[in-house]
Amino acid sequence: MENLQPTNNAARDLPAEAVLMARIREQGEELKTLQAKVAAHLQAGFQRPFSAVPQAEIKD
């Protein structure tokens, strides 16, 4: 596992910080993509007209 302890060597730490920031941005983009996919699936599920729901799916 990476050593994430703070150090006094700022010049050496800059590349590592840039790598971490890039990872954070990448994960943020992945999260946005997943959120959009979930929203689309939920929206598609609720757009089906009630009359199109098979009777077997309707629970009394």
Coordinates of C-alpha atoms in Angstrom, one line a residue:
M1 CA 0.0 0.0 0.0
E2 CA 1.2 3.5 -0.8
N3 CA 2.7 5.6 2.0
L4 CA 0.4 8.6 2.2
Q5 CA 2.1 10.2 5.2
P6 CA 2.9 13.9 4.8
T7 CA 6.5 14.7 4.0
N8 CA 8.6 17.9 3.9
N9 CA 9.8 17.3 0.4
A10 CA 7.2 19.3 -1.6
A11 CA 9.0 19.1 -4.9
R12 CA 9.1 15.3 -4.7
D13 CA 5.5 15.1 -3.6
L14 CA 4.0 17.2 -6.4
P15 CA 4.0 14.3 -9.0
A16 CA 2.4 12.0 -6.4
E17 CA -0.2 14.6 -5.7
A18 CA -0.9 15.1 -9.4
V19 CA -1.4 11.3 -9.7
L20 CA -3.8 11.2 -6.8
M21 CA -5.8 14.2 -8.2
A22 CA -6.0 12.5 -11.6
R23 CA -7.4 9.4 -9.9
I24 CA -9.9 11.4 -8.0
R25 CA -11.1 13.2 -11.1
E26 CA -11.3 9.8 -13.0
Q27 CA -13.3 8.3 -10.2
G28 CA -15.6 11.3 -10.1
E29 CA -16.3 10.9 -13.8
E30 CA -17.0 7.2 -13.3
L31 CA -19.4 8.1 -10.5
K32 CA -21.2 10.6 -12.7
T33 CA -21.5 7.9 -15.4
L34 CA -22.9 5.4 -13.0
Q35 CA -25.4 7.9 -11.5
A36 CA -26.6 8.7 -15.0
K37 CA -27.1 5.0 -15.8
V38 CA -29.0 4.5 -12.6
A39 CA -31.2 7.5 -13.3
A40 CA -31.9 6.3 -16.8
H41 CA -32.9 2.8 -15.6
L42 CA -35.1 4.2 -12.9
Q43 CA -36.7 6.7 -15.3
A44 CA -37.3 3.9 -17.9
G45 CA -38.9 1.7 -15.2
F46 CA -41.4 4.4 -14.2
Q47 CA -42.3 5.5 -17.7
R48 CA -44.1 2.3 -18.5
P49 CA -47.8 3.0 -18.7
F50 CA -49.8 1.2 -16.1
S51 CA -52.0 -0.5 -18.7
A52 CA -48.8 -2.1 -20.1
V53 CA -48.0 -3.8 -16.8
P54 CA -48.8 -7.5 -17.1
Q55 CA -51.5 -8.7 -14.6
A56 CA -49.0 -11.1 -13.1
E57 CA -46.9 -8.2 -11.9
I58 CA -49.8 -6.4 -10.2
K59 CA -49.9 -7.4 -6.5
D60 CA -53.1 -6.8 -4.5

